[in-house]
Short mmCIF file of C-alpha atoms (C1' of nucleotides) in Angstrom, two decimals:
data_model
loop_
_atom_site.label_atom_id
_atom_site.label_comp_id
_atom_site.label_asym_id
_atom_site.label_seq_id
_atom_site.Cartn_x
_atom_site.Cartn_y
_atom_site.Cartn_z
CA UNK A 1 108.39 109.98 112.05
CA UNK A 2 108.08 107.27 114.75
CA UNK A 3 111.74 107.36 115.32
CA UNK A 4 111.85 108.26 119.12
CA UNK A 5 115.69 107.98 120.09
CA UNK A 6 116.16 106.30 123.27
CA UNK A 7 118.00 108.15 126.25
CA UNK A 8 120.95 106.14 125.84
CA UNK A 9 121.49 106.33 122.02
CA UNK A 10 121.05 110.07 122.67
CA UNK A 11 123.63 110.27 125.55
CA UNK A 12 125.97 108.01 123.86
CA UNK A 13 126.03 110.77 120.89
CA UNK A 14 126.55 107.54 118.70
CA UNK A 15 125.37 109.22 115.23
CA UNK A 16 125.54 105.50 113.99
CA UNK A 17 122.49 104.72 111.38
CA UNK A 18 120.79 102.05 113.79
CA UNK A 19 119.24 104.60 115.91
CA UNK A 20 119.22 102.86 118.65
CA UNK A 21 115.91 100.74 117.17
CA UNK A 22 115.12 97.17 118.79
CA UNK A 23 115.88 94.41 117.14
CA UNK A 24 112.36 93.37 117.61
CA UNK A 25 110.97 96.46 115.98
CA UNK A 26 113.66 95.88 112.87
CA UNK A 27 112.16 92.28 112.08
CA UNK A 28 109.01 93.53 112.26
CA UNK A 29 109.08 96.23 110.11
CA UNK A 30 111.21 94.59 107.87
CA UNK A 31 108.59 91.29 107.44
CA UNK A 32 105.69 94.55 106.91
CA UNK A 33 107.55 95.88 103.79
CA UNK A 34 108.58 92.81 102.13
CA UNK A 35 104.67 91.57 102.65
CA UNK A 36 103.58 95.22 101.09
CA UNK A 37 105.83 94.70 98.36
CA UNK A 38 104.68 91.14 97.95
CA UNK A 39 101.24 92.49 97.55
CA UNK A 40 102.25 95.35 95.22
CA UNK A 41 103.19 92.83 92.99
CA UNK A 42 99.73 90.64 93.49
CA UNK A 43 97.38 93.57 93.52
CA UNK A 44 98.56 96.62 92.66
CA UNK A 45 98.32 100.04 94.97
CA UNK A 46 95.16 99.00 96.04
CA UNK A 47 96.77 96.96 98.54
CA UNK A 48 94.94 96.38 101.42
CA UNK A 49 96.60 96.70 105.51
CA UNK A 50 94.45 94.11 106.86
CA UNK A 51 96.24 91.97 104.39
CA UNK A 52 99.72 93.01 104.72
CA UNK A 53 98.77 92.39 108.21
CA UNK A 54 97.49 88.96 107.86
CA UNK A 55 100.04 87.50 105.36
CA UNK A 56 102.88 88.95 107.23
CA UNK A 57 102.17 87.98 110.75
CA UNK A 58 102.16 91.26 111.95
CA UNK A 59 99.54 92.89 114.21
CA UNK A 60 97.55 95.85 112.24
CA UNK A 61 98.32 98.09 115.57
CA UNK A 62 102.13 97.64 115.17
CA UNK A 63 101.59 98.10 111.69
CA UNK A 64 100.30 101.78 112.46
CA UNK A 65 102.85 102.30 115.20
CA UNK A 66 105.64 102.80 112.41
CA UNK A 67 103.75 104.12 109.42
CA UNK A 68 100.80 106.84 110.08
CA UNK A 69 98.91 105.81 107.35
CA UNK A 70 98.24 103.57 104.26
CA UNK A 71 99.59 105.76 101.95
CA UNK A 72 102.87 106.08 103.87
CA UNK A 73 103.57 102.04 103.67
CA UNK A 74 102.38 101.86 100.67
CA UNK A 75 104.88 104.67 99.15
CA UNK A 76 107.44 103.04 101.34
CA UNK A 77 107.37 100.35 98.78
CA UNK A 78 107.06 102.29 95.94
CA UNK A 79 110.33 103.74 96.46
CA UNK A 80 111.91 100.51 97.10
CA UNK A 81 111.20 99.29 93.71
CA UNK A 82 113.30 102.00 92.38
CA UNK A 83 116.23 99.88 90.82
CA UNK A 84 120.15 100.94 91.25
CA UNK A 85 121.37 102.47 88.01
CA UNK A 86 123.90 100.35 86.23
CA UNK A 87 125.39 101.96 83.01
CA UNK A 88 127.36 99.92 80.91
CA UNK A 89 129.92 101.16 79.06
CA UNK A 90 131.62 98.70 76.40
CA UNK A 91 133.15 101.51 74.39
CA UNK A 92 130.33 101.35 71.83
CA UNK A 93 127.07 102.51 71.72
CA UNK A 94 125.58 99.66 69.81
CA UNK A 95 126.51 97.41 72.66
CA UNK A 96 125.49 99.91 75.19
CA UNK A 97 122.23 100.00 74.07
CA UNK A 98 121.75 96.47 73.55
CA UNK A 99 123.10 95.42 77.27
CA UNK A 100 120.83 98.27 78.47
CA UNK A 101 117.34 97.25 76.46
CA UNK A 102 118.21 93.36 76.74
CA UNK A 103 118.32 93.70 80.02
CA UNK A 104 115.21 95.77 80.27
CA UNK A 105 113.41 93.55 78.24
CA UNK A 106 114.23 90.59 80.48
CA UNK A 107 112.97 92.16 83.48
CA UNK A 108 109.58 93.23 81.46
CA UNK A 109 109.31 89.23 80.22
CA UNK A 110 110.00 87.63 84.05
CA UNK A 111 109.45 89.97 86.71
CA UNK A 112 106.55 90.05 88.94
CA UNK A 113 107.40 93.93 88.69
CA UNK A 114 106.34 94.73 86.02
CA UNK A 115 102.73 94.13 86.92
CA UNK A 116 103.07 96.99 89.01
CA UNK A 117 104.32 99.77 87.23
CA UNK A 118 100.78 100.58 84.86
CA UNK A 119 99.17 101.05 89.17
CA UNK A 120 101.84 103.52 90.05
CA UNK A 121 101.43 105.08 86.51
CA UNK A 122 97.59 105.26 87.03
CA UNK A 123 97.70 106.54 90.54
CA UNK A 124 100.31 109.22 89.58
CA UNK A 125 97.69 110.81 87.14
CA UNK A 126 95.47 111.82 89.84
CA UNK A 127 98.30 111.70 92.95
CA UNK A 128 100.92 114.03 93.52
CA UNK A 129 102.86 112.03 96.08
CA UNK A 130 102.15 108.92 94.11
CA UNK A 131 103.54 111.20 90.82
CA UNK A 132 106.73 112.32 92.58
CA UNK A 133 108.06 108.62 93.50
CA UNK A 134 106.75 107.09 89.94
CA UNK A 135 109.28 110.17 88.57
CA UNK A 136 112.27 108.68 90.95
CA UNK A 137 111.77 104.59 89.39
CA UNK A 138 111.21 106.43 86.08
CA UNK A 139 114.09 108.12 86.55
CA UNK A 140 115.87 105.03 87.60
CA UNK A 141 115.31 103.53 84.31
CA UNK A 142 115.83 106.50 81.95
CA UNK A 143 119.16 107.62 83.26
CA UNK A 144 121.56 104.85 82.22
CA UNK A 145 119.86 105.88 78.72
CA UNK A 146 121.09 109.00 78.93
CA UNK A 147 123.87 108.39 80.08
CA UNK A 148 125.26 106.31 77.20
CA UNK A 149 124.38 108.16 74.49
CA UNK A 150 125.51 111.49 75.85
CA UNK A 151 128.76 109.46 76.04
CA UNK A 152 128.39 108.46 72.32
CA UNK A 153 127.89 112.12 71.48
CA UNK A 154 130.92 113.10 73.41
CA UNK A 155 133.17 110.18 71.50
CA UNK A 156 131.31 111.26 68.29
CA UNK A 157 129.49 108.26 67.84
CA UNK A 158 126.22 110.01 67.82
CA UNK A 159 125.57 113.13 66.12
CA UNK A 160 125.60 116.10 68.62
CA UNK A 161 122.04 117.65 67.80
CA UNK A 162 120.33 114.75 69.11
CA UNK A 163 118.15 114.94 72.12
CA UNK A 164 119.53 112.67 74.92
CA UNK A 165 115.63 112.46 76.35
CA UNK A 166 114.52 112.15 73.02
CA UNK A 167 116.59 109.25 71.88
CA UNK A 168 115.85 107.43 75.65
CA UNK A 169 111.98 107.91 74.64
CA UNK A 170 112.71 106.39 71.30
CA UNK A 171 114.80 103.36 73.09
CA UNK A 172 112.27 102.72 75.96
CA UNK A 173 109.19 103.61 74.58
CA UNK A 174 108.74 100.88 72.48
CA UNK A 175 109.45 97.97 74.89
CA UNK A 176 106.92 99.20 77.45
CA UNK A 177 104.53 99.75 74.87
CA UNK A 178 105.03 96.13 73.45
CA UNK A 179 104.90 94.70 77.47
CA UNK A 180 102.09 96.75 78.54
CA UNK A 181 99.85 97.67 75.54
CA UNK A 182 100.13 95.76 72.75
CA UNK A 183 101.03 93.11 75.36
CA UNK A 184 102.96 91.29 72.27
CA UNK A 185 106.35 89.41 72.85
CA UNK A 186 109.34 91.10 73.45
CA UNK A 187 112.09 88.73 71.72
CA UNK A 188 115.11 88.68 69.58
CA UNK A 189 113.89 90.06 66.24
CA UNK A 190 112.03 93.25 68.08
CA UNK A 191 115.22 94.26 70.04
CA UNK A 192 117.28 93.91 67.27
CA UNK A 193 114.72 95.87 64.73
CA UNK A 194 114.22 98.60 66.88
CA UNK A 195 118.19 99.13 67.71
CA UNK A 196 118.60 99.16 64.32
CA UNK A 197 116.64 101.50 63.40
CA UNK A 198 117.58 103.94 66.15
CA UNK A 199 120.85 103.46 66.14
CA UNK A 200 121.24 103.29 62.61
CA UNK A 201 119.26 106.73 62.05
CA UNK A 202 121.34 108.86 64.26
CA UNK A 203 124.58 107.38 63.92
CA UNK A 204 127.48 108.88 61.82
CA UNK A 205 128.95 105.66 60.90
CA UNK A 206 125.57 103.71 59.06
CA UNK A 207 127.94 101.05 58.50
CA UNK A 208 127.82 99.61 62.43
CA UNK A 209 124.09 98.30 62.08
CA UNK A 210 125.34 96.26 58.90
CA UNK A 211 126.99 93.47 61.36
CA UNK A 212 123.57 93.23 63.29
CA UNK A 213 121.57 92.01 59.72
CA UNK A 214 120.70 88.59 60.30
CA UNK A 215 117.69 89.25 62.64
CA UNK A 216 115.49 86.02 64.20
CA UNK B 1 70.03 91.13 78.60
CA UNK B 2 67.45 92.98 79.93
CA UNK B 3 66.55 94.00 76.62
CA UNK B 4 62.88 92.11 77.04
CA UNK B 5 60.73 92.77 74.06
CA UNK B 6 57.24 94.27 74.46
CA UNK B 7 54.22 92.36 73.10
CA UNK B 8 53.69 94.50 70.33
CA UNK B 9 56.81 95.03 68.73
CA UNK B 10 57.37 91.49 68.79
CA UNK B 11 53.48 91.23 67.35
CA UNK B 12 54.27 93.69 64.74
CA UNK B 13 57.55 91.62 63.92
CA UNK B 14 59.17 94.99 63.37
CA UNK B 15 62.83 94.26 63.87
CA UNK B 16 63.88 97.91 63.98
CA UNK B 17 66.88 99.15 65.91
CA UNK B 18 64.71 100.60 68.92
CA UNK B 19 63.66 97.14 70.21
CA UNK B 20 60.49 98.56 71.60
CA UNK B 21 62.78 100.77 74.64
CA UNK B 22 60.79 102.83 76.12
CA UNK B 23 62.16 106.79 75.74
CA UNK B 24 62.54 107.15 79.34
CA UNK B 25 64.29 103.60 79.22
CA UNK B 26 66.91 105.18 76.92
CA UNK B 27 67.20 108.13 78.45
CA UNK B 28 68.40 107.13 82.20
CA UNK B 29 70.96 104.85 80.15
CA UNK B 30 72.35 107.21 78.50
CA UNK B 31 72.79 109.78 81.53
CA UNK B 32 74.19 106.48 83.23
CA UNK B 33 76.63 105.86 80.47
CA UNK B 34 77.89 109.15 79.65
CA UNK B 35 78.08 109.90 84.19
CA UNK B 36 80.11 106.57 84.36
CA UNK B 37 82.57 108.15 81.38
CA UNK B 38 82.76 111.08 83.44
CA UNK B 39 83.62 109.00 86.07
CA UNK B 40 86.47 106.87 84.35
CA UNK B 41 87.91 110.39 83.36
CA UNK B 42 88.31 110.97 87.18
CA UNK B 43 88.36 108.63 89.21
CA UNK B 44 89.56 105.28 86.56
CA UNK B 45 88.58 101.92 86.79
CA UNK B 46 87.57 102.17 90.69
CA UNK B 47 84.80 104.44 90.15
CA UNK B 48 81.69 103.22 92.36
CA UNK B 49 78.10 102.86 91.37
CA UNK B 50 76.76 104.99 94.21
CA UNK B 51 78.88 107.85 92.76
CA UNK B 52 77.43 107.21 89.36
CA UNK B 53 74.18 107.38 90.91
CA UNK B 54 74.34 110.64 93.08
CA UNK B 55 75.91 112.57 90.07
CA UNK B 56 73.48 111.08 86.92
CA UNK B 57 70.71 111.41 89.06
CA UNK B 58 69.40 107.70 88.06
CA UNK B 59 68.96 106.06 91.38
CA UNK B 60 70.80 102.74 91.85
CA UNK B 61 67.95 100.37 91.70
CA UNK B 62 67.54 102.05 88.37
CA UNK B 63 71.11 101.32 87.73
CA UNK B 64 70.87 97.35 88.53
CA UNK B 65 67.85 97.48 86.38
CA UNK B 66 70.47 97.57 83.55
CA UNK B 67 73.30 96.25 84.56
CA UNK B 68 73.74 92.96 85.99
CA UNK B 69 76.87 94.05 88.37
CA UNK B 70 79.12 96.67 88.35
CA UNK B 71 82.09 95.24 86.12
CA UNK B 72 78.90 95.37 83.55
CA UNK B 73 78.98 98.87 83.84
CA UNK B 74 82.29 99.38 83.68
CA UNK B 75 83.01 97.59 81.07
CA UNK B 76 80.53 98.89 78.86
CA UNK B 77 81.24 102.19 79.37
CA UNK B 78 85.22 101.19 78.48
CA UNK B 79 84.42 100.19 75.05
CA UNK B 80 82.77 103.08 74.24
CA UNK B 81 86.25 104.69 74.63
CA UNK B 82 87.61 102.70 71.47
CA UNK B 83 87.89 105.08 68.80
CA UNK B 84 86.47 104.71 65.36
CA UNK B 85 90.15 103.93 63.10
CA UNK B 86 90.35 106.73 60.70
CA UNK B 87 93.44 106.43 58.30
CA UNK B 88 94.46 108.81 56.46
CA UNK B 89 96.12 108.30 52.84
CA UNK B 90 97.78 111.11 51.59
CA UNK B 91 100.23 108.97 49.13
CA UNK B 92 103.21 109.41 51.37
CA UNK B 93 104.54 107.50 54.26
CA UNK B 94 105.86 110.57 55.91
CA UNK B 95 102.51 112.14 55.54
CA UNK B 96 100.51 109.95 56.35
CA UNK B 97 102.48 108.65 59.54
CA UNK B 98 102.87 112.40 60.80
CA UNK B 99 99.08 112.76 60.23
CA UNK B 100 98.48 110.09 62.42
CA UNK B 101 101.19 110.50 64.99
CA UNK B 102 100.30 114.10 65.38
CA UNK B 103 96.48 113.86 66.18
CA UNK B 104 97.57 111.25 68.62
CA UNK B 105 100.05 113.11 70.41
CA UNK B 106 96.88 116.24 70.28
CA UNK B 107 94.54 113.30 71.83
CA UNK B 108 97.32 112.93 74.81
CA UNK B 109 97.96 116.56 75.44
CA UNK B 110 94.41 117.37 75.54
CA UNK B 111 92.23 114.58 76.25
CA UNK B 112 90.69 113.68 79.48
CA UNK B 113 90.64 110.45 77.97
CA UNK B 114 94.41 109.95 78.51
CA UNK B 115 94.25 109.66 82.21
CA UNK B 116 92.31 106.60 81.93
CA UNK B 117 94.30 104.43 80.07
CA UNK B 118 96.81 103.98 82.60
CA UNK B 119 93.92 102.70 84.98
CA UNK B 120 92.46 100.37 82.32
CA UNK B 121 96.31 99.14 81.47
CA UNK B 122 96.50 98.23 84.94
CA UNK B 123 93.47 96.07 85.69
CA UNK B 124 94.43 94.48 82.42
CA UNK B 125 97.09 93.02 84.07
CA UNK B 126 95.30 90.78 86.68
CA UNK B 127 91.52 90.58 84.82
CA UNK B 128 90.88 89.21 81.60
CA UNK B 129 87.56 90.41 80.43
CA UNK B 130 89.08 94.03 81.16
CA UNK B 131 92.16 92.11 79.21
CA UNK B 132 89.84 91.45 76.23
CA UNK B 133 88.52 95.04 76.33
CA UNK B 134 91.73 97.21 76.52
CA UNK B 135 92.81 95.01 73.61
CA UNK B 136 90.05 96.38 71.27
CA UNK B 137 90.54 100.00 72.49
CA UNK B 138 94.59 99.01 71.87
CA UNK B 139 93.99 97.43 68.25
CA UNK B 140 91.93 100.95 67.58
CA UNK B 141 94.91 102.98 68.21
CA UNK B 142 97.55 100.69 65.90
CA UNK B 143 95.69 99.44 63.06
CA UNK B 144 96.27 102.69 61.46
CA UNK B 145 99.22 102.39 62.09
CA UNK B 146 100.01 98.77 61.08
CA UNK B 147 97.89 99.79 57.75
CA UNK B 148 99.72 102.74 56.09
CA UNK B 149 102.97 100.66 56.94
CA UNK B 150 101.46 98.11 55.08
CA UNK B 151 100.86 100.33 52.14
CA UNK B 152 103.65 102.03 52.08
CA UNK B 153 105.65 98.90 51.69
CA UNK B 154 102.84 97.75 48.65
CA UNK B 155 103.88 101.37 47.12
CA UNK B 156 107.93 100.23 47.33
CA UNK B 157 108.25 103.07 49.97
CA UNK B 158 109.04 100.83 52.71
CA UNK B 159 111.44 97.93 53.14
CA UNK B 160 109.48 94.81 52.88
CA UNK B 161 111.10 92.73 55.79
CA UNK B 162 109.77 95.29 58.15
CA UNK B 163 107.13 93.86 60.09
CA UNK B 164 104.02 96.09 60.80
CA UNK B 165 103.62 95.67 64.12
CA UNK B 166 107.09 96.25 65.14
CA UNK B 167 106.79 99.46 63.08
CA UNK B 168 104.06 100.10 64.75
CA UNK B 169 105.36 100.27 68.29
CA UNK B 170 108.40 102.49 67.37
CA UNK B 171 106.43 105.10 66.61
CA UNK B 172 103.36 105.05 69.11
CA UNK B 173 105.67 103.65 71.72
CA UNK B 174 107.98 106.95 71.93
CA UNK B 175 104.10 108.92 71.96
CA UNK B 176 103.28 106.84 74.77
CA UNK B 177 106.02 106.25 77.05
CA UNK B 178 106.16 110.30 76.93
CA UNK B 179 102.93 110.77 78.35
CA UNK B 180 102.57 108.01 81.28
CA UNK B 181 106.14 107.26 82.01
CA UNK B 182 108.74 110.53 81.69
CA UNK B 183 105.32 112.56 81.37
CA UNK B 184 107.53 115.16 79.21
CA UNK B 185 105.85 117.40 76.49
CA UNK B 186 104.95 115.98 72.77
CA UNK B 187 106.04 118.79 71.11
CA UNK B 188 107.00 119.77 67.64
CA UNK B 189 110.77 118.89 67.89
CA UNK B 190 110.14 115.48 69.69
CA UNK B 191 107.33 114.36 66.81
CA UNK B 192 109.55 115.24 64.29
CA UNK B 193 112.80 113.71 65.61
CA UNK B 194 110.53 110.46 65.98
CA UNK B 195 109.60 110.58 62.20
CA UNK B 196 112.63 111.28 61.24
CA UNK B 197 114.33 108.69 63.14
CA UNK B 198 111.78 105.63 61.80
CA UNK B 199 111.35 106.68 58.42
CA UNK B 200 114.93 107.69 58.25
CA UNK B 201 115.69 103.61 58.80
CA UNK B 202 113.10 102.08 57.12
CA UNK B 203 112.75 103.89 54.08
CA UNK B 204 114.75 103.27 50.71
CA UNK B 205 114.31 107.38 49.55
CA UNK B 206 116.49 108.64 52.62
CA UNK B 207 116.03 112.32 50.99
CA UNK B 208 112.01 112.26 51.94
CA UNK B 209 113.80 112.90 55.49
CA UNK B 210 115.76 115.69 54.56
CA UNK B 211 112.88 118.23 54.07
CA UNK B 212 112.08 118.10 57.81
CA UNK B 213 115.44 118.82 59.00
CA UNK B 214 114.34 122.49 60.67
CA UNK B 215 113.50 120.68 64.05
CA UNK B 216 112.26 123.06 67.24
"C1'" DT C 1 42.59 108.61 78.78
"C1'" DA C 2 43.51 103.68 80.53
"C1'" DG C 3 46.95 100.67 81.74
"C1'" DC C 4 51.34 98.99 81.62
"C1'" DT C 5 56.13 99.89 82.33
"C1'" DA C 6 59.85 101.79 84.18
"C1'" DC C 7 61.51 104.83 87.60
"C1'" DG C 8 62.68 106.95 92.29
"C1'" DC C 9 62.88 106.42 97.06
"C1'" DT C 10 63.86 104.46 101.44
"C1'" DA C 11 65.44 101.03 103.86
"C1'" DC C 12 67.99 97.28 104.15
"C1'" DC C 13 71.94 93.30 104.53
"C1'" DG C 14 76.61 91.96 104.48
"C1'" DT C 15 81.37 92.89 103.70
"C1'" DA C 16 85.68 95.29 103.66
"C1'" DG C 17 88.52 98.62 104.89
"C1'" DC C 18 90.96 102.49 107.84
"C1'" DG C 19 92.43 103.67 112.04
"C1'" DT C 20 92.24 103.53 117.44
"C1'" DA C 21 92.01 101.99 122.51
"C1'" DG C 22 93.33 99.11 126.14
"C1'" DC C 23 95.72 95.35 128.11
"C1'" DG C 24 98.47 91.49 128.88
"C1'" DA C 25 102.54 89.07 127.13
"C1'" DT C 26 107.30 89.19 124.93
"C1'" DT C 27 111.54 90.59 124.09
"C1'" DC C 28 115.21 93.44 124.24
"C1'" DT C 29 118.83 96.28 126.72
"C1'" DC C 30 121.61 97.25 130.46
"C1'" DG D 1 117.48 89.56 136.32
"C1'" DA D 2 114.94 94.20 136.33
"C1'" DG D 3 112.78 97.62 133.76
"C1'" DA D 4 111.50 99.57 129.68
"C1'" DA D 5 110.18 99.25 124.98
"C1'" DT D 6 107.33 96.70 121.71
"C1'" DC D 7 104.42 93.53 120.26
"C1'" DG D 8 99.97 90.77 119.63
"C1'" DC D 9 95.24 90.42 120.50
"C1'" DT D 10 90.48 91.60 120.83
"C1'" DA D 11 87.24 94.68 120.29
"C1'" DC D 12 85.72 98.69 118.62
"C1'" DG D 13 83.62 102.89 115.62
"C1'" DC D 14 83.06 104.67 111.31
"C1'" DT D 15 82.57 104.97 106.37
"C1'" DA D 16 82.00 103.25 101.83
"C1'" DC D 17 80.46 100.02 98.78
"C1'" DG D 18 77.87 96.16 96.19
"C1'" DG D 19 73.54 94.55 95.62
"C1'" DT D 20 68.35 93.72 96.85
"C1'" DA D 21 63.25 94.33 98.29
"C1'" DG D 22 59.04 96.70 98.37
"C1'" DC D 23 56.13 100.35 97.38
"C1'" DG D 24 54.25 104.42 95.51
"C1'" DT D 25 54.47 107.38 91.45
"C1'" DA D 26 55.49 109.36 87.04
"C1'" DG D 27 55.88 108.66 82.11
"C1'" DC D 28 54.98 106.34 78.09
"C1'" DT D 29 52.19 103.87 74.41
"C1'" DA D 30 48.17 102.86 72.27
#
DNA sequence: TAGCTACGCTACCGTAGCGTAGCGATTCTC
DNA sequence: GAGAATCGCTACGCTACGGTAGCGTAGCTA
């Protein structure tokens, strides 16, 4: 958008991914995002610029020279708190899944981030821009999900008719509703209930919960 | 709180619900009440008072005359959101639990209600008198819930190491995360699969489960 | 119908926020 | 070291909002 290429960049033909872009202008923009994202975390989407401005040390002006708008920093960050899909894959799908929701509920239980998903959730009912990048960190989450127990189905762990989506809403579903609505604790005894029970209703082999018994 | 008692009702010592309001009293706050609903619907949690105004038709001073602040508003108007707990006992688990799950999953699809959860959820997060209010709309949803687990467990239907509230969250967490986070249908096949699924793993009759086995 | 009560209206005050203009000072690149 | 690209700063204009004051008027109760 604000990416001007300089002559020399241009006449180089250098395709490289800096862009020719001043160092300067790199800080900057850099110490603008990490500030927004700082505030995501503090106050949600209604994040104000003056703010970002004021905590990062960054004139408002130069603020608006690389971002057009609000909304355009502020969906910057969104994106940025998309998180890299890791899938496991321990050659079972009991350990799958717990890897995969132990390490889900850890993040719900520490991270500042999690404050901030129920304001990009509440903005995306009434935002379609807002909507499409909550869908991407959605995404980010649900996949490895997916992933694993199509990969049961395929080594027969899992019976076949199962819903891939279906089971992830099942797995998921449940922790965020704990961390954000019934705002109980997430510990030991619920993970290992609720893998239990969804593992041990859809599985073909009943017999792999009974090692997982002693719960607390 | 501005509920000041007029000389003669407090003379005639009559301690009857209308408190000596004036009709036209009770009539601007209920347009203001049932505008600022509206409101939620649309806008959440960051509705203004000068909106409420415009669109009830009750000027603002009117407004104030009520309400101490804003958040007073707000707030009130959010409680009146927490549904009355119906629970249903039809003598079954499986009944009853697809009773409840399925007017719930009706109340997302439908409801303008839904859209304001989210918003409520959020300020939650950072406020605690919105806290303290999102948790009474909350406990409306799950005591139903909680309470035909709890019978069903009195009955011998259920597993008695289950705890409620962990039951609880497997099956409105699924509902949930399917609405504000994937935002994918509730349909017939994903509310049965769900039943299945929970009761499937927590019941001692597995057969109950078998009679729903035509999913889609 | 008399009198009190509550209401509507207009006009405020102060704050916060978005976004822009102009200009001098830095900092980078060559 | 020269020139260009950016940056910071101050000062705006505009809108929206929370909340209040005063006054005239309409509606209610008795």
């Amino acid at each position: 958008m604000s990416n001007r290429k300089t002559q020399e960049s241009q006449r180089a033909g250098t395709p490289g991914p800096k862009d020719a872009k001043q160092k300067r202008t790199v800080r900057s923009q850099e110490r603008v995002l990490t500030t927004t994202i700082e505030l995501l975390y503090e106050a949600g989407l209604s994040l104000s610029v003056d703010e970002v401005s004021r905590r990062s040390g960054v004139a408002k002006t130069t603020i608006y020279r690389h971002w057009p708008t609000r909304a355009a920093l502020v969906l910057e960050a969104c994106r940025k708190l998309t998180p890299e899909p890791r899938v496991p894959d321990h050659g079972s799908f009991v350990q799958d899944v717990s890897d995969l929701i132990e390490t889900l509920a850890q993040l719900l239980n520490t991270a500042r981030w999690s404050a901030v998903l129920p304001s990009i959730a509440d903005a995306a009912e009434r935002d379609a821009e807002v909507a499409a990048v909550f869908g991407q960190i959605q995404a980010g989450h649900a996949a490895p999900f997916c992933e694993i127990v199509r990969r049961a189905q395929r080594r027969g762990e899992l019976a076949k008719e199962l819903d891939p989506s279906i089971m992830t809403a099942m797995l998921i579903g449940p922790v965020f509703y704990r961390r954000w609505f019934s705002r109980e604790p997430i510990g030991k005894a619920f993970i290992q209930a609720l893998i239990r029970q969804v593992v041990g209703a859809g599985s073909f082999m009943e017999q792999e919960s009974a090692k997982s018994k002693q719960a607390e």
